Coordinates of C-alpha atoms in Angstrom, one line a residue:
X5 CA 238.0 14.4 -60.2
X6 CA 238.7 13.2 -56.1
X7 CA 236.7 15.5 -55.1
X8 CA 233.6 13.6 -57.1
X9 CA 233.9 10.9 -56.0
X10 CA 234.2 11.4 -52.9
X11 CA 230.9 13.3 -53.5
X12 CA 229.1 10.4 -54.7
X13 CA 230.5 7.6 -52.1
X14 CA 228.9 9.7 -49.2
X15 CA 225.6 9.5 -51.2
X16 CA 225.4 6.2 -51.7
X17 CA 226.8 5.4 -47.8
X18 CA 223.3 7.8 -46.9
X19 CA 221.3 5.5 -49.2
X20 CA 222.7 2.7 -47.6
X21 CA 222.2 3.8 -44.4
X22 CA 218.9 4.9 -44.7
X23 CA 218.2 1.8 -46.0
X24 CA 219.5 0.2 -43.3
X25 CA 217.0 2.7 -40.8
X26 CA 213.7 2.0 -42.5
X27 CA 214.7 -2.3 -42.0
X28 CA 215.4 -1.3 -38.2
X29 CA 211.7 0.0 -37.9
X30 CA 209.7 -3.3 -36.9
X31 CA 206.5 -2.9 -36.2
X32 CA 204.3 -5.8 -35.0
X33 CA 200.9 -5.1 -36.6
X34 CA 197.5 -7.6 -36.3
X35 CA 194.1 -7.6 -38.1
X36 CA 190.9 -6.3 -36.3
X37 CA 189.0 -9.1 -34.7
X38 CA 185.4 -10.3 -34.9
X39 CA 184.0 -11.2 -31.1
X40 CA 180.4 -11.7 -30.0
X41 CA 179.6 -10.5 -26.7
X42 CA 176.9 -8.6 -24.9
X43 CA 178.2 -5.7 -23.5
X44 CA 177.9 -5.0 -19.6
X45 CA 177.5 -1.1 -18.7
X46 CA 177.4 0.5 -15.1
X47 CA 175.8 3.4 -13.8
X48 CA 176.4 5.2 -11.1
X49 CA 172.9 7.2 -9.9
X50 CA 171.1 8.1 -6.9
X51 CA 166.9 7.1 -6.4
X52 CA 164.7 10.1 -7.0
X53 CA 160.9 10.8 -7.1
X54 CA 159.6 9.3 -10.2
X55 CA 157.7 12.6 -9.8
X56 CA 157.7 15.7 -7.2
X57 CA 155.4 17.9 -6.8
X58 CA 155.9 21.8 -5.8
X59 CA 153.1 23.1 -3.6
X60 CA 151.9 26.9 -2.5
X61 CA 150.2 29.5 -3.2
X62 CA 148.8 32.5 -5.4
X63 CA 147.7 34.5 -2.5
X64 CA 150.1 37.6 -1.9
X65 CA 151.0 38.3 1.3
X66 CA 149.6 36.6 3.6
X67 CA 150.6 35.1 6.7
X68 CA 150.5 31.0 7.6
X69 CA 148.5 30.3 10.3
X70 CA 148.9 26.7 10.7
X71 CA 150.8 23.8 9.3
X72 CA 149.4 20.4 9.6
X73 CA 152.0 17.9 8.0
X74 CA 155.7 17.5 8.6
X75 CA 158.6 16.1 6.1
X76 CA 158.4 12.6 5.7
X77 CA 154.3 12.5 6.8
X78 CA 152.2 10.2 3.9
X79 CA 149.4 12.0 3.6
X80 CA 146.4 11.4 1.3
X81 CA 145.0 13.3 -1.6
X82 CA 142.9 16.8 -0.8
X83 CA 144.1 16.6 2.9
X84 CA 144.8 19.8 4.3
X85 CA 148.3 20.8 4.9
X86 CA 148.5 24.6 5.7
X87 CA 146.3 27.7 6.7
X88 CA 147.0 31.1 5.3
X89 CA 144.9 34.1 7.2
X90 CA 143.0 36.0 4.8
X91 CA 141.2 38.7 7.1
X92 CA 139.4 40.5 4.6
X93 CA 138.9 37.6 2.4
X94 CA 136.4 36.0 5.0
X95 CA 135.4 39.5 6.1
X96 CA 133.4 40.0 2.3
X97 CA 132.3 36.2 2.4
X98 CA 130.3 36.8 5.6
X99 CA 128.8 40.0 4.2
X100 CA 128.1 38.4 0.8
X101 CA 126.2 35.5 2.7
X102 CA 124.1 37.7 4.7
X103 CA 123.4 39.6 1.2
X104 CA 122.4 36.3 -0.5
X105 CA 120.4 35.3 2.8
X106 CA 118.5 38.6 2.4
X107 CA 117.5 38.4 -0.8
X108 CA 116.0 34.9 -0.7
X109 CA 114.4 36.2 2.3
X110 CA 112.9 38.8 -0.2
X111 CA 112.3 36.9 -2.8
X112 CA 110.0 34.6 -0.3
X113 CA 108.2 37.5 0.9
X114 CA 107.3 38.5 -2.8
X115 CA 106.7 35.5 -3.9
X116 CA 103.6 34.8 -1.2
X117 CA 102.5 38.6 -2.4
X118 CA 102.7 37.5 -5.8
X119 CA 101.2 34.7 -5.2
X120 CA 97.9 35.9 -3.1
X121 CA 97.2 38.7 -6.1
X122 CA 97.1 36.2 -8.4
X123 CA 94.5 34.1 -6.7
X124 CA 93.0 37.6 -6.2
X125 CA 93.4 38.8 -9.7
X126 CA 91.5 35.2 -10.6
X127 CA 88.2 36.1 -8.6
X128 CA 87.8 39.6 -10.0
X129 CA 87.7 38.2 -13.7
X130 CA 84.8 36.5 -12.9
X131 CA 82.9 39.8 -11.2
X132 CA 84.5 42.4 -13.9
X133 CA 82.9 39.7 -16.6
X134 CA 79.7 39.8 -14.4
X135 CA 79.7 43.6 -14.0
X136 CA 80.2 43.5 -10.4
X137 CA 83.4 45.8 -10.2
X138 CA 84.2 48.2 -12.9
X139 CA 87.0 47.7 -15.4
X140 CA 89.5 50.4 -13.6
X141 CA 89.0 48.3 -10.5
X142 CA 90.2 45.2 -12.4
X143 CA 93.0 46.8 -14.8
X144 CA 94.4 47.9 -11.3
X145 CA 94.6 44.8 -10.1
X146 CA 96.2 43.5 -12.9
X147 CA 98.6 45.6 -12.6
X148 CA 99.4 45.2 -8.9
X149 CA 99.8 41.7 -10.0
X150 CA 102.7 42.3 -12.8
X151 CA 104.6 44.7 -10.7
X152 CA 104.3 41.6 -7.8
X153 CA 105.9 39.4 -10.3
X154 CA 108.1 41.9 -12.3
X155 CA 109.7 42.1 -8.4
X156 CA 109.8 39.1 -7.8
X157 CA 111.9 37.9 -11.1
X158 CA 113.9 41.4 -9.8
X159 CA 114.7 39.9 -7.0
X160 CA 116.1 37.0 -8.1
X161 CA 118.2 38.2 -10.6
X162 CA 119.9 39.9 -7.7
X163 CA 120.3 36.7 -6.0
X164 CA 121.7 34.8 -8.5
X165 CA 124.3 38.0 -9.2
X166 CA 124.8 37.3 -5.2
X167 CA 125.7 33.8 -5.8
X168 CA 128.2 34.4 -8.1
X169 CA 130.1 36.9 -5.9
X170 CA 129.6 34.9 -3.0
X171 CA 131.3 31.7 -5.3
X172 CA 133.9 33.6 -6.5
X173 CA 134.9 35.1 -3.3
X174 CA 135.2 31.8 -1.4
X175 CA 137.3 30.2 -4.1
X176 CA 139.5 33.0 -3.1
X177 CA 139.1 31.6 0.4
X178 CA 139.6 28.6 -0.7
X179 CA 143.2 29.5 -2.0
X180 CA 144.1 30.3 1.6
X181 CA 143.7 26.3 3.0
X182 CA 146.7 24.7 1.2
X183 CA 145.3 20.8 0.8
X184 CA 147.2 17.9 -1.1
X185 CA 147.2 18.4 -4.9
X186 CA 148.0 14.2 -4.4
X187 CA 148.6 11.0 -2.2
X188 CA 152.3 10.5 -1.6
X189 CA 154.9 11.6 0.8
X190 CA 155.7 15.3 2.0
X191 CA 159.8 15.3 0.8
X192 CA 160.3 19.1 2.2
X193 CA 158.5 21.6 4.5
X194 CA 159.3 24.8 3.8
X195 CA 156.0 26.5 5.3
X196 CA 156.7 28.1 9.2
X197 CA 154.2 29.5 11.5
X198 CA 153.5 33.3 10.4
X199 CA 155.9 33.4 7.5
X200 CA 154.6 35.3 4.5
X201 CA 153.5 32.9 1.7
X202 CA 154.5 35.8 -1.5
X203 CA 154.1 33.0 -4.2
X204 CA 156.8 30.8 -2.3
X205 CA 157.1 27.6 -2.1
X206 CA 155.7 26.1 1.0
X207 CA 156.1 22.0 0.9
X208 CA 157.2 19.2 -2.0
X209 CA 155.9 15.9 -2.2
X210 CA 156.7 12.5 -3.6
X211 CA 153.4 11.4 -5.3
X212 CA 152.1 7.9 -4.2
X213 CA 155.5 7.7 -2.7
X214 CA 156.9 6.5 -6.1
X215 CA 160.9 6.3 -5.9
X216 CA 163.2 5.5 -9.4
X217 CA 166.6 5.0 -10.0
X218 CA 168.3 8.2 -12.1
X219 CA 171.5 7.9 -13.9
X220 CA 173.4 9.8 -16.5
X221 CA 174.9 8.1 -19.3
X222 CA 177.2 8.8 -23.0
X223 CA 175.9 9.0 -26.1
X224 CA 177.5 5.6 -26.5
X225 CA 176.2 3.8 -23.4
X226 CA 172.5 5.7 -24.4
X227 CA 172.8 4.0 -27.9
X228 CA 173.1 0.5 -26.9
X229 CA 170.6 0.9 -24.0
X230 CA 166.4 0.2 -24.6
X231 CA 163.6 1.0 -22.5
X232 CA 161.7 -1.9 -20.8
X233 CA 164.9 -4.5 -20.7
X234 CA 165.2 -5.7 -17.1
X235 CA 168.8 -4.4 -14.7
X236 CA 170.1 -5.2 -11.6
X237 CA 170.3 -1.9 -8.7
X238 CA 173.1 -1.9 -5.6
X239 CA 172.6 0.5 -3.6
X240 CA 174.9 2.2 -1.1
X241 CA 174.9 -0.8 1.5
X242 CA 175.4 -3.2 -1.3
X243 CA 171.1 -4.3 -1.0
X244 CA 170.6 -6.6 -4.2
X245 CA 167.2 -4.3 -6.8
X246 CA 166.3 -5.5 -9.5
X247 CA 164.4 -3.2 -12.1
X248 CA 163.2 -2.0 -15.4
X249 CA 164.3 0.3 -17.7
X250 CA 161.1 3.4 -17.7
X251 CA 163.0 6.4 -19.9
X252 CA 166.1 7.1 -22.1
X253 CA 166.4 10.6 -22.7
X254 CA 166.2 11.7 -26.2
X255 CA 168.4 14.9 -26.0
X256 CA 171.8 15.0 -25.0
X257 CA 173.0 18.2 -22.5
X258 CA 175.0 19.9 -24.8
X259 CA 178.2 20.3 -22.9
X260 CA 178.7 16.9 -21.1
X261 CA 177.0 14.9 -24.2
X262 CA 175.1 12.7 -22.2
X263 CA 171.5 11.8 -21.0
X264 CA 169.4 10.9 -18.4
X265 CA 168.2 7.1 -17.9
X266 CA 165.2 6.3 -15.6
X267 CA 164.8 2.5 -13.8
X268 CA 161.9 1.4 -12.4
X269 CA 162.3 -0.4 -9.0
X270 CA 160.4 -3.8 -9.4
X271 CA 161.1 -5.2 -5.4
X272 CA 157.9 -3.7 -4.3
X273 CA 158.6 -4.4 -0.6
X274 CA 161.7 -3.0 -0.6
X275 CA 160.6 0.9 -1.8
X276 CA 159.6 1.6 1.7
X277 CA 163.0 1.6 2.5
X278 CA 164.5 3.3 0.2
X279 CA 165.6 7.6 0.6
X280 CA 165.6 9.8 -2.4
X281 CA 168.7 11.0 -2.9
X282 CA 170.1 7.4 -1.6
X283 CA 173.5 6.3 -3.9
X284 CA 173.6 3.0 -5.5
X285 CA 174.6 1.4 -9.5
X286 CA 172.7 0.7 -12.4
X287 CA 174.2 -2.6 -14.0
X288 CA 172.5 -3.1 -17.8
X289 CA 173.5 -6.3 -19.7
X290 CA 173.2 -5.1 -23.7
X291 CA 172.1 -7.6 -26.2
X292 CA 174.7 -9.8 -27.6
X293 CA 176.1 -8.8 -31.2
X294 CA 179.2 -9.2 -32.8
X295 CA 181.8 -6.3 -33.4
X296 CA 185.0 -5.2 -34.3
X297 CA 188.0 -5.3 -31.5
X298 CA 191.4 -4.4 -30.9
X299 CA 193.8 -4.3 -28.7
X300 CA 193.6 -1.4 -26.1
X301 CA 197.3 -0.5 -26.7
X302 CA 196.5 -0.5 -30.4
X303 CA 194.2 2.9 -30.0
X304 CA 195.7 6.4 -29.4
X305 CA 194.3 9.1 -27.6
X306 CA 194.9 13.0 -28.7
X307 CA 194.5 15.8 -26.3
X308 CA 190.8 16.6 -27.6
X309 CA 190.4 12.6 -26.6
X310 CA 189.6 12.2 -30.7
X311 CA 190.8 8.3 -30.6
X312 CA 193.2 6.8 -33.5
X313 CA 194.7 4.1 -34.9
X314 CA 198.2 4.2 -37.0
X315 CA 197.3 1.3 -40.3
X316 CA 200.8 0.3 -42.3
X317 CA 200.3 0.0 -46.0
X318 CA 202.6 -0.7 -48.5
X319 CA 205.3 -0.4 -45.5
X320 CA 203.7 3.2 -45.0
X321 CA 201.5 4.5 -42.0
X322 CA 198.8 5.8 -41.9
X323 CA 196.5 7.4 -39.2
X324 CA 193.1 6.7 -39.4
X325 CA 190.5 8.0 -36.8
X326 CA 187.9 5.6 -35.2
X327 CA 185.0 6.0 -33.1
X328 CA 185.3 3.1 -30.2
X329 CA 183.3 1.6 -27.6
X330 CA 183.1 -0.2 -24.8
X331 CA 186.8 -1.9 -23.1
X332 CA 186.9 -6.1 -22.1
X333 CA 189.6 -7.7 -21.0
X334 CA 192.4 -5.7 -22.6
X335 CA 190.2 -5.1 -25.9
X336 CA 188.2 -2.5 -27.6
X337 CA 185.4 -2.5 -29.6
X338 CA 186.0 -0.7 -32.7
X339 CA 182.2 1.1 -33.9
X340 CA 183.6 2.3 -36.9
X341 CA 184.3 0.0 -39.0
X342 CA 187.9 -0.9 -40.3
X343 CA 189.0 -2.9 -43.3
X344 CA 189.1 -7.2 -41.9
X345 CA 192.6 -7.6 -43.6
X346 CA 194.3 -3.9 -42.1
X347 CA 197.6 -4.6 -41.1
X348 CA 196.5 -2.5 -37.1
X349 CA 199.4 -1.6 -35.5
X350 CA 199.5 -2.9 -31.8
X351 CA 200.9 -0.4 -29.9
X352 CA 200.1 3.2 -31.4
X353 CA 203.5 4.6 -30.1
X354 CA 203.7 8.4 -29.6
X355 CA 206.5 8.7 -31.7
X356 CA 204.4 7.3 -35.1
X357 CA 203.5 9.5 -37.5
X358 CA 201.3 9.8 -41.1
X359 CA 204.1 8.3 -43.9
X360 CA 206.7 7.1 -41.6
X361 CA 208.8 3.9 -43.1
X362 CA 208.1 1.1 -41.0
X363 CA 208.2 -3.2 -41.6
X364 CA 205.6 -5.1 -40.7
X365 CA 205.2 -7.9 -38.7
X366 CA 202.7 -10.0 -36.9
X367 CA 201.7 -10.1 -33.7
X368 CA 201.7 -13.0 -32.0
X369 CA 198.3 -14.3 -31.7

């Protein structure tokens, strides 16, 4: 009997102790706040060529004989940059030119003979009708005239064939001359006198000398950005520039979950001082909007980077994953909507877990 009384007493004391312990876990909670603000996005990056053109040669085993452009030099479209050695090609062109000239001279000679033969035939026609010459003589004259015309036609066909071959060989010879495909600035020069081309890169150029700013932004930042929006840029030496968003990448990197942003620099007078590879910072002010926010301390970041908050409902703790945005003045934007009256734990302490029993206390504003 005494043992039974002792067990009952112990159980009662344990229940009272657990109840007291539950009452002792007091947690500060708050509701999500609605805030209207214009998020400011700051992205580091560098100045790059808007369009960079690689220049090479399709010819194999051709030595560079001369280089006429240097790195940093401004060039015009179709300006000669370098020449390659092509002795066999040049010899073939000279031979075809000689054959073409010979064929043209032969055609001129045969054309004169054919015209003379035609005039003679016209005179003989009257004589044949009057019986002065025999029919056989007249037929021979007609055959000679036709033969001369055929020789002229054959010569013209051969001349056209030679001209086509000459044009083809000249086209190949022209490939030994490297021209600028557009106006711009030579950004890299790899061509060195004596080197073999072998389809290698000879030059790189910045088309029209146009420089713009490139930065990498995360998925959340890209979602807040729009093209054609004005931005400000600051170079490494604290020069302030203005610009406009030209391009926002539609594709994210599968590894980093980020994409590229390109900005056109609007300050025309400052473009000449910018250099490819120069670093800077982009500042983008997003459109003002209303969003939920919580104290930054209310958000727990897991080992994988996933973020969550703790909500208290009927004295029970429930962990809820959330998507977050920008941080401003100790508040963090909550992109995944929470119930407006949710009791969110202000400090997401590490000891809290699902189904913990707590007593929520409204945090002081």
